Tab-separated table of N, CA and C in Angstrom:
chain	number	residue	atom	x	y	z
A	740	UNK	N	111.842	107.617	104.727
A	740	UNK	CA	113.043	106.895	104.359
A	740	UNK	C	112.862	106.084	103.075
A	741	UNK	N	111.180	105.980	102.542
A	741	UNK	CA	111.341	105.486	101.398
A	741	UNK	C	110.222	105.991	100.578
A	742	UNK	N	111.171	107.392	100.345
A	742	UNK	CA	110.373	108.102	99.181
A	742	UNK	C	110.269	107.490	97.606
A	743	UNK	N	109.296	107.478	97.286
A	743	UNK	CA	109.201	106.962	96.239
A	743	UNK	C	109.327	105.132	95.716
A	744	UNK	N	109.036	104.624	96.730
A	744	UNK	CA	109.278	103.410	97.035
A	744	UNK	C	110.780	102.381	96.945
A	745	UNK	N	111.609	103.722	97.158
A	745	UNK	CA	113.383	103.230	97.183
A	745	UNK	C	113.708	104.132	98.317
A	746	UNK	N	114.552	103.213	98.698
A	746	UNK	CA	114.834	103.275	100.427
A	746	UNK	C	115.968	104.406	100.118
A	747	UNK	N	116.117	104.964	100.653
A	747	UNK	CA	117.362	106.232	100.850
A	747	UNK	C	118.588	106.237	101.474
A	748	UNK	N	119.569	106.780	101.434
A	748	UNK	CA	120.723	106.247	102.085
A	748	UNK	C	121.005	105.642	103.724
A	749	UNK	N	120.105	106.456	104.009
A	749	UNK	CA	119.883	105.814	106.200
A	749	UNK	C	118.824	105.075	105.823
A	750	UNK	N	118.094	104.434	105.393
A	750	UNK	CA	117.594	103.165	105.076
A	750	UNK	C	118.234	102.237	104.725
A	751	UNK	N	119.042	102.545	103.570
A	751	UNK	CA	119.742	101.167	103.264
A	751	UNK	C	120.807	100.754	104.360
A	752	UNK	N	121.504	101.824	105.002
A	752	UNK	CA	122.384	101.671	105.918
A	752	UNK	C	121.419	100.543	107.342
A	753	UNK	N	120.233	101.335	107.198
A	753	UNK	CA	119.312	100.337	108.655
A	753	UNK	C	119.229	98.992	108.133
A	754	UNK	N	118.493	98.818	106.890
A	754	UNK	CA	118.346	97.197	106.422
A	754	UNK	C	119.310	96.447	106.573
A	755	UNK	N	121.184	97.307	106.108
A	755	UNK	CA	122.134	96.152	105.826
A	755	UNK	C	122.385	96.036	107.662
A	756	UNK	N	122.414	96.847	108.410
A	756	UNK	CA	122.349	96.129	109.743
A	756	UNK	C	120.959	95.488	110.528
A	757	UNK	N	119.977	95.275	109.907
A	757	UNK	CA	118.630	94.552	110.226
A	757	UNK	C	119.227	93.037	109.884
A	758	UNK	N	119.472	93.677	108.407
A	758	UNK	CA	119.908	91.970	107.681
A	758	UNK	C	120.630	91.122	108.733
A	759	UNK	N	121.730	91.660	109.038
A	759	UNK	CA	122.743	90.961	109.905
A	759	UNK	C	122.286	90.882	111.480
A	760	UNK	N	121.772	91.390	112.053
A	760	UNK	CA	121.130	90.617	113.186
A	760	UNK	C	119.432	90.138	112.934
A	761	UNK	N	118.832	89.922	111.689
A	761	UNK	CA	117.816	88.805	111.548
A	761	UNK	C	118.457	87.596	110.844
A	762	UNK	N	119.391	87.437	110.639
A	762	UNK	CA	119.855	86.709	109.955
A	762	UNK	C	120.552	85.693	111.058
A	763	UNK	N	121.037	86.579	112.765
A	763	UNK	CA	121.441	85.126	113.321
A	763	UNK	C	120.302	84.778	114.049
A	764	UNK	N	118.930	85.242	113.697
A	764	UNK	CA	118.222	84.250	113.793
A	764	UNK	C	117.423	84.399	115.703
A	765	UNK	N	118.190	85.742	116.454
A	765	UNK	CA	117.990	85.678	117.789
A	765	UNK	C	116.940	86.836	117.802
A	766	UNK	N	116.169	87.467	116.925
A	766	UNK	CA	115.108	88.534	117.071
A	766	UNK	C	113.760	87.953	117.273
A	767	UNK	N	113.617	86.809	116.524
A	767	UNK	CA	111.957	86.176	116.572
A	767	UNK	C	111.005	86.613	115.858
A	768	UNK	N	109.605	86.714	116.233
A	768	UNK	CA	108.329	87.480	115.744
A	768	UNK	C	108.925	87.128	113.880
A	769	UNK	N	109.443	86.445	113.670
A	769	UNK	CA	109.075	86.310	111.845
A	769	UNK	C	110.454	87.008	111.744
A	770	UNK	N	111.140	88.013	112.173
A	770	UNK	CA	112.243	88.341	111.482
A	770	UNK	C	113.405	87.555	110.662
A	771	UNK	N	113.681	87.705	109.753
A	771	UNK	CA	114.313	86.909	108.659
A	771	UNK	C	115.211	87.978	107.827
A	772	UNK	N	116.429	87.666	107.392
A	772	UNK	CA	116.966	87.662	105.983
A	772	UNK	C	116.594	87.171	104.820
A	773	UNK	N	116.529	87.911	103.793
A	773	UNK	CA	116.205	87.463	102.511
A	773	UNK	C	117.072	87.455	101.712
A	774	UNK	N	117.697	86.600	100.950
A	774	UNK	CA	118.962	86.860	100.118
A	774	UNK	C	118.049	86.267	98.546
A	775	UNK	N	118.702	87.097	97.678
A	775	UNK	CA	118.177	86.908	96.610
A	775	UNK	C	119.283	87.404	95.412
A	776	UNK	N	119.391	87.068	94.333
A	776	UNK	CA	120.547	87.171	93.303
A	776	UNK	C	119.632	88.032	92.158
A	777	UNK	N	120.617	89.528	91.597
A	777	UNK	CA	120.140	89.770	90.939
A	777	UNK	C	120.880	89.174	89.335
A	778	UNK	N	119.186	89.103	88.758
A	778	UNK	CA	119.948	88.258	87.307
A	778	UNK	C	120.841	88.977	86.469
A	779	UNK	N	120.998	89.999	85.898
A	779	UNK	CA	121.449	90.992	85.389
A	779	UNK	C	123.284	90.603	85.999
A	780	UNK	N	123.554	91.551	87.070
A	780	UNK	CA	124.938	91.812	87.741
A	780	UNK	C	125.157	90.469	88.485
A	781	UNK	N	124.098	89.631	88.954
A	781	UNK	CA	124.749	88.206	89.858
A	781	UNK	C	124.780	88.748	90.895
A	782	UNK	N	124.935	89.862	91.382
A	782	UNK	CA	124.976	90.033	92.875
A	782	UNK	C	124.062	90.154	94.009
A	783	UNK	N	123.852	89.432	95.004
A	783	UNK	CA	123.109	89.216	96.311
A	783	UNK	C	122.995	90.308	96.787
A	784	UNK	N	121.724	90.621	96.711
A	784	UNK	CA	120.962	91.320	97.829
A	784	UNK	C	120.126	90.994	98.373
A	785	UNK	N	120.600	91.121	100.302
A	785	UNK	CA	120.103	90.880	101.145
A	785	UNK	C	119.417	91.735	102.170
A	786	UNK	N	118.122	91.538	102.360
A	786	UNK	CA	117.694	92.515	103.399
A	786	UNK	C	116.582	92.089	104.581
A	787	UNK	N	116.278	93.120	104.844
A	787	UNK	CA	115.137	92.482	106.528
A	787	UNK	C	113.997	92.324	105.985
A	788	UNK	N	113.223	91.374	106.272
A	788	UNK	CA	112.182	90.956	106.219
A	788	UNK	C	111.412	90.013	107.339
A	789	UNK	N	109.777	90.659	107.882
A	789	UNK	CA	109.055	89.767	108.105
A	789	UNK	C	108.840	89.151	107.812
A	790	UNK	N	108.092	87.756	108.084
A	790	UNK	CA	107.575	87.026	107.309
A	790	UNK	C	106.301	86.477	107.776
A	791	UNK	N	105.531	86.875	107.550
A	791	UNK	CA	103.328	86.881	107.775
A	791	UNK	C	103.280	84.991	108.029
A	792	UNK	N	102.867	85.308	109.570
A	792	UNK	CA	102.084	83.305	109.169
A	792	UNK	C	100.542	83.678	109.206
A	793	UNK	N	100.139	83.003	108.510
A	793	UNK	CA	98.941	83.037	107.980
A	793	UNK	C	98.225	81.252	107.646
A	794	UNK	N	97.351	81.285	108.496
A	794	UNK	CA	96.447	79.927	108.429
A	794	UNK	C	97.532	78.909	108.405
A	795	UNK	N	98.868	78.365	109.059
A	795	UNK	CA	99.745	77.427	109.231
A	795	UNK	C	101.115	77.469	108.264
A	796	UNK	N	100.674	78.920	107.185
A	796	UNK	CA	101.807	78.740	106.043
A	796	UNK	C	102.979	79.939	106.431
A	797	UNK	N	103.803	80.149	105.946
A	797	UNK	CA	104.674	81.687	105.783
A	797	UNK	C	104.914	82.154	104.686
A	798	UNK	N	104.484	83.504	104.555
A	798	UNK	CA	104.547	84.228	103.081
A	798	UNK	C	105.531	85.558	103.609
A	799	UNK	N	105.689	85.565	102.432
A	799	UNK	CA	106.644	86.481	102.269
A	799	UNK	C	105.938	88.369	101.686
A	800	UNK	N	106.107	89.502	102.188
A	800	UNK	CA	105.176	90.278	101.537
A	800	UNK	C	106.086	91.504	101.476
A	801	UNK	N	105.676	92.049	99.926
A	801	UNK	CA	106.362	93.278	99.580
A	801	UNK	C	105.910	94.681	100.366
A	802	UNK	N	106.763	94.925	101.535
A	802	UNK	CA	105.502	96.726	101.985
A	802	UNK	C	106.087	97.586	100.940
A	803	UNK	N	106.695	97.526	100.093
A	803	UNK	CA	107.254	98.577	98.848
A	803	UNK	C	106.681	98.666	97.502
A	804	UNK	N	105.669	97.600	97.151
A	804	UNK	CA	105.057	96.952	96.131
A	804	UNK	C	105.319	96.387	95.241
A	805	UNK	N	105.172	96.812	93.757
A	805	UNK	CA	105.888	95.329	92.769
A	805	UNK	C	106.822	96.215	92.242
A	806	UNK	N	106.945	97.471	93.017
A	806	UNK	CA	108.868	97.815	92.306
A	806	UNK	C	110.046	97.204	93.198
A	807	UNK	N	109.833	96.487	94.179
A	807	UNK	CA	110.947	96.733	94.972
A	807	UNK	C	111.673	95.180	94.137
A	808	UNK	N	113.197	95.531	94.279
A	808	UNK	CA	113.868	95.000	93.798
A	808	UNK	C	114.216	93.280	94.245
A	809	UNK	N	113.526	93.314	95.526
A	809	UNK	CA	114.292	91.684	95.536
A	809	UNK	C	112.564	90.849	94.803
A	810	UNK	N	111.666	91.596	94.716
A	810	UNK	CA	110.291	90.719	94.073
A	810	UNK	C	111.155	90.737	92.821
A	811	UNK	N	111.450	91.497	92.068
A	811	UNK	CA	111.859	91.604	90.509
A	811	UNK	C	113.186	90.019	90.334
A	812	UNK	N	113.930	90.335	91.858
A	812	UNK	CA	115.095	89.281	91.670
A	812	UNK	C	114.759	87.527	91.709
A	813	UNK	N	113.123	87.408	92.676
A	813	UNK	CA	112.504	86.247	92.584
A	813	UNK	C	111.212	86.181	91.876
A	814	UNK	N	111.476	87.066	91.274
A	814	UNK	CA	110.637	86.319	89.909
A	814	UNK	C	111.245	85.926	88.713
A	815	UNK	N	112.776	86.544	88.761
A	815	UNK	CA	113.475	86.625	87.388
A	815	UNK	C	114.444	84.791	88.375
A	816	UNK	N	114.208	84.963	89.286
A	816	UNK	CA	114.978	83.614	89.886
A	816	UNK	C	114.141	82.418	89.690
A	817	UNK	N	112.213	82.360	89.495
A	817	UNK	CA	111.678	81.372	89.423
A	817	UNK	C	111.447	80.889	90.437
A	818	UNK	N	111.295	81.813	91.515
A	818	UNK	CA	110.860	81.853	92.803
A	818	UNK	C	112.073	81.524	93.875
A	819	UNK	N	113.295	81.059	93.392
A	819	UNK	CA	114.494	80.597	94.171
A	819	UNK	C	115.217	81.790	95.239
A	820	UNK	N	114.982	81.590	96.186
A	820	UNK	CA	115.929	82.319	97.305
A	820	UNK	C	116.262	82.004	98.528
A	821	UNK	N	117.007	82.631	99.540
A	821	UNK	CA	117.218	81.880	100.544
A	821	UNK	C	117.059	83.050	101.863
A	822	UNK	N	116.704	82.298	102.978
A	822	UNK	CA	116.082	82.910	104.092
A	822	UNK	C	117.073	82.673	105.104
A	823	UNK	N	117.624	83.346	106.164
A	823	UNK	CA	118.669	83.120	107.223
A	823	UNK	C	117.937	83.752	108.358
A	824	UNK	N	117.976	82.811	109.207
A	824	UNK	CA	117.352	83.131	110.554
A	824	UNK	C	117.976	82.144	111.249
A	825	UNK	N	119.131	82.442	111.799
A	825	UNK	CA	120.061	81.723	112.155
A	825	UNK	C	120.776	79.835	111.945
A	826	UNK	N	120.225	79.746	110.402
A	826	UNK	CA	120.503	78.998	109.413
A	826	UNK	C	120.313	79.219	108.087
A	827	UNK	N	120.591	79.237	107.338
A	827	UNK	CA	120.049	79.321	105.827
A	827	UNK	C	119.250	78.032	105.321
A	828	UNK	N	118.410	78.858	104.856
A	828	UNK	CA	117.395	77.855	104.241
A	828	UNK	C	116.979	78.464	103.077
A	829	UNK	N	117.211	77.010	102.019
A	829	UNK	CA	116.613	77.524	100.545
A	829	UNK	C	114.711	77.576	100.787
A	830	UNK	N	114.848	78.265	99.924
A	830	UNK	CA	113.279	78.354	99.800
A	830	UNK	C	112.667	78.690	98.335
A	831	UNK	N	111.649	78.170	97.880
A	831	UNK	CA	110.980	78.574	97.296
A	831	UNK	C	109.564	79.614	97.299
A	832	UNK	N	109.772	80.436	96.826
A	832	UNK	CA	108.854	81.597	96.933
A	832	UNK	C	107.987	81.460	95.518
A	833	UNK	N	106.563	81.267	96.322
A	833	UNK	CA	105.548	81.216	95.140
A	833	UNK	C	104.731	82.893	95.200
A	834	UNK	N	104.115	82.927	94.463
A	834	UNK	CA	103.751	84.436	93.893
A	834	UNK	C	102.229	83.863	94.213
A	835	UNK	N	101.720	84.238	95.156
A	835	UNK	CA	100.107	84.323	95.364
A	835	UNK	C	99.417	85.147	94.736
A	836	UNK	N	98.503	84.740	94.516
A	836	UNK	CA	97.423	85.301	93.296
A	836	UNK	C	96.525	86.531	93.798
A	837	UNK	N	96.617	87.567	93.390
A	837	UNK	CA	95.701	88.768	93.974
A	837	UNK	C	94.499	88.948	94.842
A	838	UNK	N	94.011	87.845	94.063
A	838	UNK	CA	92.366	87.508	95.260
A	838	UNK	C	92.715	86.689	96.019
A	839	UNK	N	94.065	86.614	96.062
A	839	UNK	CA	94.048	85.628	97.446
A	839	UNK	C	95.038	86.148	98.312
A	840	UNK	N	95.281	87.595	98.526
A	840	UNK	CA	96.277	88.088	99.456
A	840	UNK	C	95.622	89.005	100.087
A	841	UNK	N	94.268	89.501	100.066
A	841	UNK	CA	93.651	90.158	100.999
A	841	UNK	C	93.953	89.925	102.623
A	842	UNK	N	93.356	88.512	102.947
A	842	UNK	CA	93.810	87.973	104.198
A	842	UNK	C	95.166	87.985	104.610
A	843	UNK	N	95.917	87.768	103.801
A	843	UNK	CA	97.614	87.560	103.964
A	843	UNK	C	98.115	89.061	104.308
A	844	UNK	N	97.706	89.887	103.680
A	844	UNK	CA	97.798	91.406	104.073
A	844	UNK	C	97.646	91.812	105.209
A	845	UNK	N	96.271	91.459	105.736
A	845	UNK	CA	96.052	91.858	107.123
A	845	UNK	C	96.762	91.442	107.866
A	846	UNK	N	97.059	90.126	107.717
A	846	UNK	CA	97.712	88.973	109.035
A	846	UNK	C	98.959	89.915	108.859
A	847	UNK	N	99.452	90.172	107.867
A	847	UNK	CA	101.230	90.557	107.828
A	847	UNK	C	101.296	91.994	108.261
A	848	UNK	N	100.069	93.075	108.321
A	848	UNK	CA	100.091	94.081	109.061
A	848	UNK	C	100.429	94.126	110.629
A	849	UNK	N	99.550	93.182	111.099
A	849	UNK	CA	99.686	92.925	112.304
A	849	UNK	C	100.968	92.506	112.313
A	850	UNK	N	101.509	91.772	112.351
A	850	UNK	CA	102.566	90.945	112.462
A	850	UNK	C	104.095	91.914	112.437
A	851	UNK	N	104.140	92.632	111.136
A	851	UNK	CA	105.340	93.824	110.830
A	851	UNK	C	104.835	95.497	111.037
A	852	UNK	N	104.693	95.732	112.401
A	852	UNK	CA	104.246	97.092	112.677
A	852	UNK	C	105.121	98.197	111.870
A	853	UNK	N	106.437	97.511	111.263
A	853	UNK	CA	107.155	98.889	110.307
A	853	UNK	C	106.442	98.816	109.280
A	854	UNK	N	105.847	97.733	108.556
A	854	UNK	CA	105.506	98.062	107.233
A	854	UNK	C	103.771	99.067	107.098
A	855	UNK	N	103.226	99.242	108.299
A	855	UNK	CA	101.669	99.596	108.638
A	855	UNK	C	101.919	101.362	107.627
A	856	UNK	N	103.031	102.188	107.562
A	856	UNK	CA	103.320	103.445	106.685
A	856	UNK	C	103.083	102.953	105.403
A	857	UNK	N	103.226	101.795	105.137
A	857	UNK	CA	104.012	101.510	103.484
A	857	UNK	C	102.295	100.929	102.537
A	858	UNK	N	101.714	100.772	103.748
A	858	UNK	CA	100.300	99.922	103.088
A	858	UNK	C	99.093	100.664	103.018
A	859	UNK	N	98.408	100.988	102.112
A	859	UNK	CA	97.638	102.460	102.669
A	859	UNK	C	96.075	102.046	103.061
A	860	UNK	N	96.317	101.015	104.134
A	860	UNK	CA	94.507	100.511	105.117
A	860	UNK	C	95.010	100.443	105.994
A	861	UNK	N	94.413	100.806	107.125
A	861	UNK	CA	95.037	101.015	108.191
A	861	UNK	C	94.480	98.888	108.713
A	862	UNK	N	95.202	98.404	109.706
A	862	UNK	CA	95.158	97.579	110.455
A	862	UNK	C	93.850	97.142	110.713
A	863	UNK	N	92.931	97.829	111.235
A	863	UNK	CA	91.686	97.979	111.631
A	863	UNK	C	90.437	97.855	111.055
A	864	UNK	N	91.041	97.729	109.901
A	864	UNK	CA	89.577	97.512	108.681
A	864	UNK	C	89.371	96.329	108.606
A	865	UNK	N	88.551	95.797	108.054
A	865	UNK	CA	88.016	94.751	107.544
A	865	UNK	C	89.029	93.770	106.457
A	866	UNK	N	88.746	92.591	106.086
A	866	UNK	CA	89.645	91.905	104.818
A	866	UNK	C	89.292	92.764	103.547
A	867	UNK	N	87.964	92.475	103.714
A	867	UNK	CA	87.418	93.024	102.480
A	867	UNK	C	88.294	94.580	102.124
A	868	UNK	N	88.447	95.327	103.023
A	868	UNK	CA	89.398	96.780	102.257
A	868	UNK	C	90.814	96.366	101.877
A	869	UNK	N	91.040	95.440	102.128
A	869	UNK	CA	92.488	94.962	101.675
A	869	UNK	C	92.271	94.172	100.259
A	870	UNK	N	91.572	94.229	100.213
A	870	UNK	CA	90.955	93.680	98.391
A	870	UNK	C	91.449	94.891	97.038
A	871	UNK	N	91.112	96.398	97.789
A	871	UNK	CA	91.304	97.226	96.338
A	871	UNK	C	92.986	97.154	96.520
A	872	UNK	N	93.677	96.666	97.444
A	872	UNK	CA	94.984	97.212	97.170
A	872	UNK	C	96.007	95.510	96.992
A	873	UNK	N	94.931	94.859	97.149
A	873	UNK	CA	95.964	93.308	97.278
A	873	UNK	C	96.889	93.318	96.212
A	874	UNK	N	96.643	93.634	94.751
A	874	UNK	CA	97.304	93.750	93.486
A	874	UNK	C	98.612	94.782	93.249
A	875	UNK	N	98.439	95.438	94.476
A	875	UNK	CA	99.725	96.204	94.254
A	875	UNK	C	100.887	95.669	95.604
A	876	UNK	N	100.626	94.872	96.054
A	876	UNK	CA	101.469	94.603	97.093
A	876	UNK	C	101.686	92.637	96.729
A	877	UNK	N	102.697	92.556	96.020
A	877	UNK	CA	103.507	90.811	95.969
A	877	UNK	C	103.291	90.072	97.427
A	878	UNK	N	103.161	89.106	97.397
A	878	UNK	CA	102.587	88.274	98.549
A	878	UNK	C	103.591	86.805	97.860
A	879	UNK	N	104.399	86.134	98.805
A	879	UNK	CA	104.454	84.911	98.490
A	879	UNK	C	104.725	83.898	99.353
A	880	UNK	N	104.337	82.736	98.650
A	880	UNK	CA	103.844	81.710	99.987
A	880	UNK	C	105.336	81.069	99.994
A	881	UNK	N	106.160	80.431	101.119
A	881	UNK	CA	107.364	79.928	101.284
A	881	UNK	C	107.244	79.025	101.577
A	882	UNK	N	108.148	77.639	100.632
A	882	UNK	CA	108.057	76.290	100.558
A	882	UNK	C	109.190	75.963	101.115
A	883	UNK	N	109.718	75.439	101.382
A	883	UNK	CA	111.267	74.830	102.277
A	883	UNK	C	111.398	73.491	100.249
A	884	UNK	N	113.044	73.863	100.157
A	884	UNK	CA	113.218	72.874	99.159
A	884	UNK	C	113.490	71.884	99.364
């Protein structure tokens, strides 16, 4: 459903109904909405997302890598977006640094059993194998504003 790291038409159709029931907030396990503005057109796109806790924090993690479009929309936002899990909450999304998303990887494997296709180490390895691929997968840590 996401050849080439863009979701296909019964994908996008699953996300925009993921969006809307993580968004009131009654699924749990990390499920969340992500709303994010693209700079270009202005228009919100919103979709499903886990969200990895890791050592007391919540990050946010790309299983599509650094093409997928809502990383491009919060970085061109300056990290600004907002999360709905049966409230909206602004958030700030910081961009974690490569050597430091190994761990965050693993934890968020476990955590989002859909994204385990999209990441190419399986669950079961070590931190350390999540090191050659940390750089291709956006990781960000979520601040409440």
């Amino acid at each position: 459903m996401y050849a080439g790291g863009r979701p296909n038409r019964w994908a996008r159709f699953l996300n925009r109904i993921s969006a809307m029931v993580f968004s009131l907030g009654v699924v749990g396990h990390g499920a969340v909405s992500l709303e994010t503005v693209n700079p270009k057109s202005r228009t919100l796109l919103t979709l499903p997302l886990v969200v990895a806790r890791y050592e007391g924090s919540e990050y946010a993690v790309s299983m599509l890598g650094q093409g997928s479009r809502w990383v491009r929309n919060v970085r061109a936002a300056n990290g600004n977006a907002v999360i709905h899990a049966g409230r909206r909450r602004p958030v700030l999304l910081e961009e974690v640094r490569a050597d430091a998303r190994a761990p965050i990887l693993k934890a968020y494997l476990a955590q989002a059993p859909g994204a385990r296709p999209h990441i190419p180490v399986d669950l079961s390895e070590p931190v350390a194998a999540f090191e050659s691929i940390a750089a291709d997968f956006p990781v960000f840590k979520i601040r409440d504003v």
